[in-house]
Structure formats: C-alpha cells, structure tokens
Coordinates of C-alpha atoms in Angstrom, one line a residue:
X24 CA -79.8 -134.8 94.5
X25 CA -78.3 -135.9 97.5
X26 CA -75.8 -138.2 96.4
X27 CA -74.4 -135.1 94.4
X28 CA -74.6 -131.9 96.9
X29 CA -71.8 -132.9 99.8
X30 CA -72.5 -130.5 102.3
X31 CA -69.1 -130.9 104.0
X32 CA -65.8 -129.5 101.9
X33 CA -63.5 -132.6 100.0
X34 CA -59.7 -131.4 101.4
X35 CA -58.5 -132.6 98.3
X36 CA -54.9 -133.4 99.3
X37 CA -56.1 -135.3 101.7
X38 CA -58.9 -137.3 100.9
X39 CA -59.4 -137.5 96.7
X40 CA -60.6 -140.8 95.6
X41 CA -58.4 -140.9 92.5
X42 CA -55.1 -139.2 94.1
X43 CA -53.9 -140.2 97.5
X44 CA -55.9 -143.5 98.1
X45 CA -54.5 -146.9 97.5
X46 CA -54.7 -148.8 94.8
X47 CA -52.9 -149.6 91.1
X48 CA -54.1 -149.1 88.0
X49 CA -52.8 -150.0 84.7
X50 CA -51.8 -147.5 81.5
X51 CA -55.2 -148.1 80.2
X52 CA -57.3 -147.7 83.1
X53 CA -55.4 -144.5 83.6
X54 CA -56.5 -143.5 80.1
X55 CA -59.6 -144.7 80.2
X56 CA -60.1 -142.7 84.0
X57 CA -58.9 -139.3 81.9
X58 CA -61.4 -139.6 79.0
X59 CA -64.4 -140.4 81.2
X60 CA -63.3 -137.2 83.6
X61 CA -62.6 -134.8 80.5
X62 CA -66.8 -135.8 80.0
X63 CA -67.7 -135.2 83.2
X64 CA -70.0 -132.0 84.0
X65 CA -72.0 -130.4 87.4
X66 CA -74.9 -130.5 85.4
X67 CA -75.0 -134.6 84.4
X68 CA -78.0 -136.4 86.0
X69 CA -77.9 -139.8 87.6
X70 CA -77.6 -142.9 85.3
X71 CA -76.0 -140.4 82.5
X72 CA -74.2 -142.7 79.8
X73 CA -70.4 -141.5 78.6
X74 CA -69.2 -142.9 75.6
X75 CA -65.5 -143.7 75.2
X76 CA -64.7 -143.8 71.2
X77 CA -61.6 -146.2 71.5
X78 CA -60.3 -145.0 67.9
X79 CA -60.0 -141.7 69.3
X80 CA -58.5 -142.8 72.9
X81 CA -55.7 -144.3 70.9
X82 CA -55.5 -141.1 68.5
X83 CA -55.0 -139.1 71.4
X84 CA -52.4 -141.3 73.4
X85 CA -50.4 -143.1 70.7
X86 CA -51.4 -146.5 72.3
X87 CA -53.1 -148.6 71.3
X88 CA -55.2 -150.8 73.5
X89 CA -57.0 -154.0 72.2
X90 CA -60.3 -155.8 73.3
X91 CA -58.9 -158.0 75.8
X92 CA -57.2 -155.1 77.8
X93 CA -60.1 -152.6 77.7
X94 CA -62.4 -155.4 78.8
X95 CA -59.7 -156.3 82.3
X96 CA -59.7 -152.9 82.8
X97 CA -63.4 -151.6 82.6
X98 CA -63.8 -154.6 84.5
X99 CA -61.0 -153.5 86.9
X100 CA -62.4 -150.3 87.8
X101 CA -65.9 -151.6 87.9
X102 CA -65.4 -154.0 91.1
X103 CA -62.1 -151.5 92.6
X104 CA -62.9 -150.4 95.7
X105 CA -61.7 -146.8 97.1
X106 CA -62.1 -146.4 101.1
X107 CA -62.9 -142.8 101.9
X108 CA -62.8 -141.0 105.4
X109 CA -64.1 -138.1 105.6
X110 CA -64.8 -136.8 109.0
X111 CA -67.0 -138.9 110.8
X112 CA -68.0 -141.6 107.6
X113 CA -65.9 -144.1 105.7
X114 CA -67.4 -144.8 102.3
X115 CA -66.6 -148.4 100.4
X116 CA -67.2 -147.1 96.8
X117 CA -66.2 -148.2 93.1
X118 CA -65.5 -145.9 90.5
X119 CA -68.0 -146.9 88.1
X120 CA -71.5 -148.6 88.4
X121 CA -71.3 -150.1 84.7
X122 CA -69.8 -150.5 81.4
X123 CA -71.0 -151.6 78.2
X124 CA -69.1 -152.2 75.1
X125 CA -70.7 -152.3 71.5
X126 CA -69.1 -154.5 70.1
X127 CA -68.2 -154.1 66.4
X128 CA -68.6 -150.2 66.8
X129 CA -65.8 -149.5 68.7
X130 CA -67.2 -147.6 71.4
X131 CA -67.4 -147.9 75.4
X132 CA -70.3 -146.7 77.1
X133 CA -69.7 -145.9 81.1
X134 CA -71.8 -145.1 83.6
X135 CA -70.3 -143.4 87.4
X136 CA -71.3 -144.5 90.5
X137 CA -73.2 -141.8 92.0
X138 CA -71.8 -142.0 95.4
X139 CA -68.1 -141.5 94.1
X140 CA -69.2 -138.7 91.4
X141 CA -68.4 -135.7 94.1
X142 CA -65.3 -136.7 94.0
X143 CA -64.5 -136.8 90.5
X144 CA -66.3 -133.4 90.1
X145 CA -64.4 -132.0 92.7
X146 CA -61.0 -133.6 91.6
X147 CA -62.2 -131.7 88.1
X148 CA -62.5 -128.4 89.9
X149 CA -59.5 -128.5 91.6
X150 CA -57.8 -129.4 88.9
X151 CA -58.4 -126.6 86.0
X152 CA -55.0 -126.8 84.6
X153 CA -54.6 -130.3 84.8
X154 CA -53.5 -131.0 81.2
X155 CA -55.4 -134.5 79.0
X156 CA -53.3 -134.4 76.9
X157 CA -50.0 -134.1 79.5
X158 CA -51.7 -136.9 81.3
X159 CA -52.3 -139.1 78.2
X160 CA -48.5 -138.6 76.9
X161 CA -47.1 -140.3 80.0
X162 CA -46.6 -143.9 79.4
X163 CA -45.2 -144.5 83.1
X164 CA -48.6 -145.5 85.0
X165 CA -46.0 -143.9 88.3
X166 CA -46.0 -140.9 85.9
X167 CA -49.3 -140.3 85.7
X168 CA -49.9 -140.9 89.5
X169 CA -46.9 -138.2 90.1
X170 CA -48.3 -135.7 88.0
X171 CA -51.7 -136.1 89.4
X172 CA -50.2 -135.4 92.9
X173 CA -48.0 -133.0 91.9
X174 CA -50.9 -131.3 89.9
X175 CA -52.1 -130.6 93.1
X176 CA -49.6 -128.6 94.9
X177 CA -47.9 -126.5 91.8
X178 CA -49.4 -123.1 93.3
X179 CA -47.5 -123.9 96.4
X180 CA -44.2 -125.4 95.0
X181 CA -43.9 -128.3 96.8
X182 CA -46.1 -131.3 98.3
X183 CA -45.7 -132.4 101.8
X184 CA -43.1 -135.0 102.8
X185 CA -44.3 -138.1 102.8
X186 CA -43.3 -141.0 104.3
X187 CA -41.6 -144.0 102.6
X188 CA -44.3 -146.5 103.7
X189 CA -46.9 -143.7 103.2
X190 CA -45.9 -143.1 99.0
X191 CA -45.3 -146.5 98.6
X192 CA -48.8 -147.7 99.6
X193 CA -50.2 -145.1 97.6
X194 CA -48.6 -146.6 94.7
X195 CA -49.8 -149.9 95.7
X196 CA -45.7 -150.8 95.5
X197 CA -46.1 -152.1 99.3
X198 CA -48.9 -153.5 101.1
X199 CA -49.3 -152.1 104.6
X200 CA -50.8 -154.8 105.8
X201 CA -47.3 -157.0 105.2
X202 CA -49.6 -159.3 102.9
X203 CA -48.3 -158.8 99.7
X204 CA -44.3 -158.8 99.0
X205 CA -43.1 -155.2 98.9
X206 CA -42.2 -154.1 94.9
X207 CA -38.6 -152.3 94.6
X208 CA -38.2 -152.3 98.5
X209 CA -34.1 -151.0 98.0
X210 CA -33.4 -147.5 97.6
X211 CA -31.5 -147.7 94.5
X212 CA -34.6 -150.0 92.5
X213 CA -37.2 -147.2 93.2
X214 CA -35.3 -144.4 91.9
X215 CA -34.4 -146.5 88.6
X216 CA -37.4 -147.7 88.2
X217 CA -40.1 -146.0 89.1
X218 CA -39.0 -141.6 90.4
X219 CA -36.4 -141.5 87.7
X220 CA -38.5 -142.8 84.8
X221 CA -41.5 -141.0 86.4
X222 CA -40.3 -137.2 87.2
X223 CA -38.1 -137.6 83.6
X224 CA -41.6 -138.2 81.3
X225 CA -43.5 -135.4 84.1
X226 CA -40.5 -133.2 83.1
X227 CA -40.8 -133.7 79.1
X228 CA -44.0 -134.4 78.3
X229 CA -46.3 -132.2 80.7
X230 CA -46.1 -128.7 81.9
X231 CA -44.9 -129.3 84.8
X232 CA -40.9 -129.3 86.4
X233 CA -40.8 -131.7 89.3
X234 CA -38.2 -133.3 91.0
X235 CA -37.6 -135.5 94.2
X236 CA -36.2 -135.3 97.3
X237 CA -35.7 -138.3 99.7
X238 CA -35.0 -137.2 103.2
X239 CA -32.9 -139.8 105.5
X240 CA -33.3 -140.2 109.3
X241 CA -30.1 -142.2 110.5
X242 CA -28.8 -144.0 107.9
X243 CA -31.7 -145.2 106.1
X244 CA -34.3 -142.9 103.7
X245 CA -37.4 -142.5 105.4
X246 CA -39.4 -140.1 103.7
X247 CA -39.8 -138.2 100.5
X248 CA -41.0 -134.7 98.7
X249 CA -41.8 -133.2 95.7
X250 CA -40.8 -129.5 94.2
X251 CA -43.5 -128.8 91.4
X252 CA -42.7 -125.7 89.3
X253 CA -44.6 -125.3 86.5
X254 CA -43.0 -124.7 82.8
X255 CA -44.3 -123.9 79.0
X256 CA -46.4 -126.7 78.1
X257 CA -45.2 -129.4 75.4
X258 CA -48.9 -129.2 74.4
X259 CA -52.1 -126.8 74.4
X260 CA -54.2 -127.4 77.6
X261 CA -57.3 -128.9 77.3
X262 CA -59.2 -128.1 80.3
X263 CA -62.1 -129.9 81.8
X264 CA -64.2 -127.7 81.5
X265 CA -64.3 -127.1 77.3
X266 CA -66.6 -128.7 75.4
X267 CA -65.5 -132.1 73.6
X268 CA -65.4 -130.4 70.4
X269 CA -63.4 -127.1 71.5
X270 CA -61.1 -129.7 73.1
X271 CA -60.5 -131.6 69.8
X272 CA -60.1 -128.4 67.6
X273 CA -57.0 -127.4 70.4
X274 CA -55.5 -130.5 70.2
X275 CA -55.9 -130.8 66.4
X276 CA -54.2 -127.4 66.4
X277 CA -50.9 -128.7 67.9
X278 CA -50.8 -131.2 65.9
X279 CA -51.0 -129.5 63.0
X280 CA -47.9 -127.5 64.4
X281 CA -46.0 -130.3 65.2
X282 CA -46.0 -131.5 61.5
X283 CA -45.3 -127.9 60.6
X284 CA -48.2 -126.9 58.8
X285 CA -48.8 -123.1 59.9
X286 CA -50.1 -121.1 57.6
X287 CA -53.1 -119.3 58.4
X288 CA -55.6 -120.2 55.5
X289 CA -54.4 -123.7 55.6
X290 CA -54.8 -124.4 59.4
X291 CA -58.6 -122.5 59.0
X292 CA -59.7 -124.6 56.3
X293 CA -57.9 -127.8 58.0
X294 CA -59.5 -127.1 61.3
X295 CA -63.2 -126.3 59.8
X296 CA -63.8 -129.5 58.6
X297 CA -64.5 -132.5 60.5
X298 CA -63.3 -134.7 57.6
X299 CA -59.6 -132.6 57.9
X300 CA -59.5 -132.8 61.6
X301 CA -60.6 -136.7 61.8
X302 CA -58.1 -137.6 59.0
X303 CA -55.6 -135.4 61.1
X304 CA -56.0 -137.4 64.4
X305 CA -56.0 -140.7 62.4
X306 CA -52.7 -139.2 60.5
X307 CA -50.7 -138.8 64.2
X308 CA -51.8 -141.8 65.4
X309 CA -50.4 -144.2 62.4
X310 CA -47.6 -142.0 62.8
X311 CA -46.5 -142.3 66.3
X312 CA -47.6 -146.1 66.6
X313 CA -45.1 -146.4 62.9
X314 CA -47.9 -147.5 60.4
X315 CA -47.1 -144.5 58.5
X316 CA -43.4 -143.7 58.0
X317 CA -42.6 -140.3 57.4
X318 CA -39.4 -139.2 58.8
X319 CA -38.9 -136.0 56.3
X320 CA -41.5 -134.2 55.5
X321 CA -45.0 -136.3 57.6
X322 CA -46.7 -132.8 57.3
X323 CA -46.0 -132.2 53.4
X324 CA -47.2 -135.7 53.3
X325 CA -50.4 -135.2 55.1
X326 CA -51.1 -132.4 53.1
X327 CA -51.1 -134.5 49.6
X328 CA -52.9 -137.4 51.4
X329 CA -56.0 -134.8 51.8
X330 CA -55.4 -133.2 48.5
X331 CA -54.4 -130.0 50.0
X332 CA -51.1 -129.5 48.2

C-alpha cells in the first residue's frame, strides 16, 4: 500500500512527527499518543480500529482522566496538524483520521491517518527500548517530550546542541513566528519550571540519566544539550513490539513486586488468572490515586482482598 511503503529513509532525529516537530500537547494526549503506539503493528491494514480501555489507561498511569478531557484531547489530536519535510515534499498531516467513544462502556476507539502511520511505525522501530510504562510515570508533559528526545540519542550519549529558539519552539514554549507571547522567556523560569522538573522525573521514574547543559555565547544562553546515559529501570520494559497481553502480564509482575508479594507459587497463580491480574491493576490504581489507603502492609492487604491469604 502506498501510503505505508516510504521508499525514502525517515532520519528520525531530524524529521519524526511526534519528536522534533512543533506543537503541545497535554498529559492526556501524551497518554493517550503512548497507548495507541504500544497497539500499533507493520502488519495493520488501512481503516484498522484501536481501542483505548480508559479504565486501564488510568490503571497504568495513576491519572485519572474524565470525559470532558479525553473528548478535548481526541479532539485535539484529531484536527493537530504536523508539517513534515522530507527531501523534496512537505506533508500537512494529523495524527489521527477519527475517534469514537462508546459511551457508557468506557472505551475509545481510534483510527490513524494513513499518511502519518510511517511515521509512527518508524518512531516504533527506532524506539525498541523506549519504556510505556517510563513514559506513562512522567506527569511533566516537558518530561515526556525530553525523554522522547533523549530516547533517541542514548546509544550515542548525548543529543545535538540545540538552539534556545530551536528547543523552545519544539516545546511550543515560543512562537517563532513572534505571534504568540513567549512562555518562561528568563533563564532562571525555564530551569525551574520546566528542565529541572523535567530531567528530575526522566531521572527517577524512567531508565534513563539525563541532564542539561545550557551553553552561553557572550553573556546571554544561547543554546542547549542533553547527556543521556542510561540506568536500571524503575520498571520492567514493555516494548512495542510484545503483544498486549505479554505486556500486561510484565507490568502486573512489577507490581506485584512493588507491594512485595514474591513468592513463586503466589506470583504464578496471581499472574495466570485474568481475574488476579485485573483486580491487581484496579488494586494499584485506587492505591496511587488514595481510594485505597494502605500505608503498612497494601500487599498483605491485597492478598486478603482476593482471598489469597
């Protein structure tokens, strides 16, 4: 299909719809962007349908996200457009061609645009350790942007320098046409509130070590660089290319270690059965969003709930 086989190469740090091009997205388009892509596959034909469960979106990331928001932000990424050269063409595309939502069901149903799915299958094959989990952990929409970027250049160590004006735009934090005021335009403001906050969740949450460098000319900063190192994971990886349901079983794992349930009978039996695993990811959600409280002992307590102890 020709809207799928691009015979000239993507250069990835240069050109990657969802990376280096401008624009801002919120939290929950962030997390919604993630899901679809951990779906994603080389072997999906045109018009496939993803389905987004939002009880299990806000299992994984702790959030949680209510009608009003999903809707701005479906809607959001269905009428975003990303402008991308490549060679001799400029494509106008938007992320995704439509979105239904079932209403009373709880699920999202999302269809790509065909023209921009190159791009997100080749931002999914240059990205084989980029971490769902790592990405869905970082509250910090900067955060996730960062790790995206820095994703991209932890075999080398570093990422170019960028300029200023250059990383800013990409953040949509200035507008380079002069249109729109410039957010956090002193020095001081965009360490506090955006690198500080951003390389600080990057450095706790994912498995990556980054941290910033901002390079002066005269007086004033001009420019800026990242050194990406990578470190042991705060989670299992959940690569893009596992199925849905290996995925889930490897994140259901770490949980179960984080409440301290390891031994090896109990995590089998826990792990075999959907009913364990869904009560599981229900369990860490109430507990991180506080509608269970269970400071203690939350995995003895997990245990009893499921009659396992």
């Amino acid at each position: 299909m020709a809207a799928t086989e691009s015979t000239v190469p993507i250069e990835i740090r240069q050109h990657n719809a969802l990376t280096t091009a401008r624009y801002e997205m919120s939290a929950c388009e962030m997390d919604i962007v993630f899901s679809l892509l951990s779906k994603l596959t080389k072997q999906d034909k045109a018009g496939t349908i993803y389905e987004i469960r939002v009880q299990e979106l806000m299992e994984m990331t702790g959030r949680t996200w209510n009608y009003k928001q999903l809707l701005e932000s479906t809607e959001n990424l269905n009428s975003r457009v990303y402008h991308i050269e490549n060679g001799k063409t400029l494509l106008q595309v938007s992320l995704l061609a439509s979105a239904l939502y079932r209403k009373g069901e709880g699920t999202i149903e999302l269809e790509i645009s065909e023209r921009m799915r190159p791009f997100l299958i080749d931002l999914k094959s240059n990205f084989t350790s980029y971490r769902l989990q790592a990405a869905f952990s970082l509250s910090s929409k900067y955060a996730k942007r960062i790790y995206r970027l820095a994703s991209q250049w932890k075999d080398i160590g570093e990422t170019k320098t960028y300029s200023l004006d250059e990383f800013k735009a990409m953040l949509k934090l200035k507008d380079p046409s002069g249109k729109e005021p410039e957010q956090y335009a002193q020095i001081s403001a965009l360490q506090k509130y955006v690198l500080d906050v951003a390389t600080t969740q990057i450095n706790e949450h994912t498995d990556l070590q980054v941290k910033y460098e901002l390079v002066k000319k005269g007086r004033s900063f001009q420019s800026i660089k990242f050194f990406v190192n990578t470190q042991v994971p705060q989670q299992l990886p959940i690569p893009f290319e596992l199925e849905a349901e290996d995925a889930k079983g490897q994140l259901a794992r770490k949980h179960l270690e984080t409440l301290g349930i390891q031994e090896t009978k109990l995590v089998q039996d826990i792990l075999q059965s959907p009913k364990h695993v869904d009560a599981l990811f229900a369990f860490i959600y109430k507990l991180k969003t506080d509608k269970i409280k269970a400071t203690k002992n939350p995995g003895g307590l997990f245990l009893k709930m499921q009659g396992l102890r």
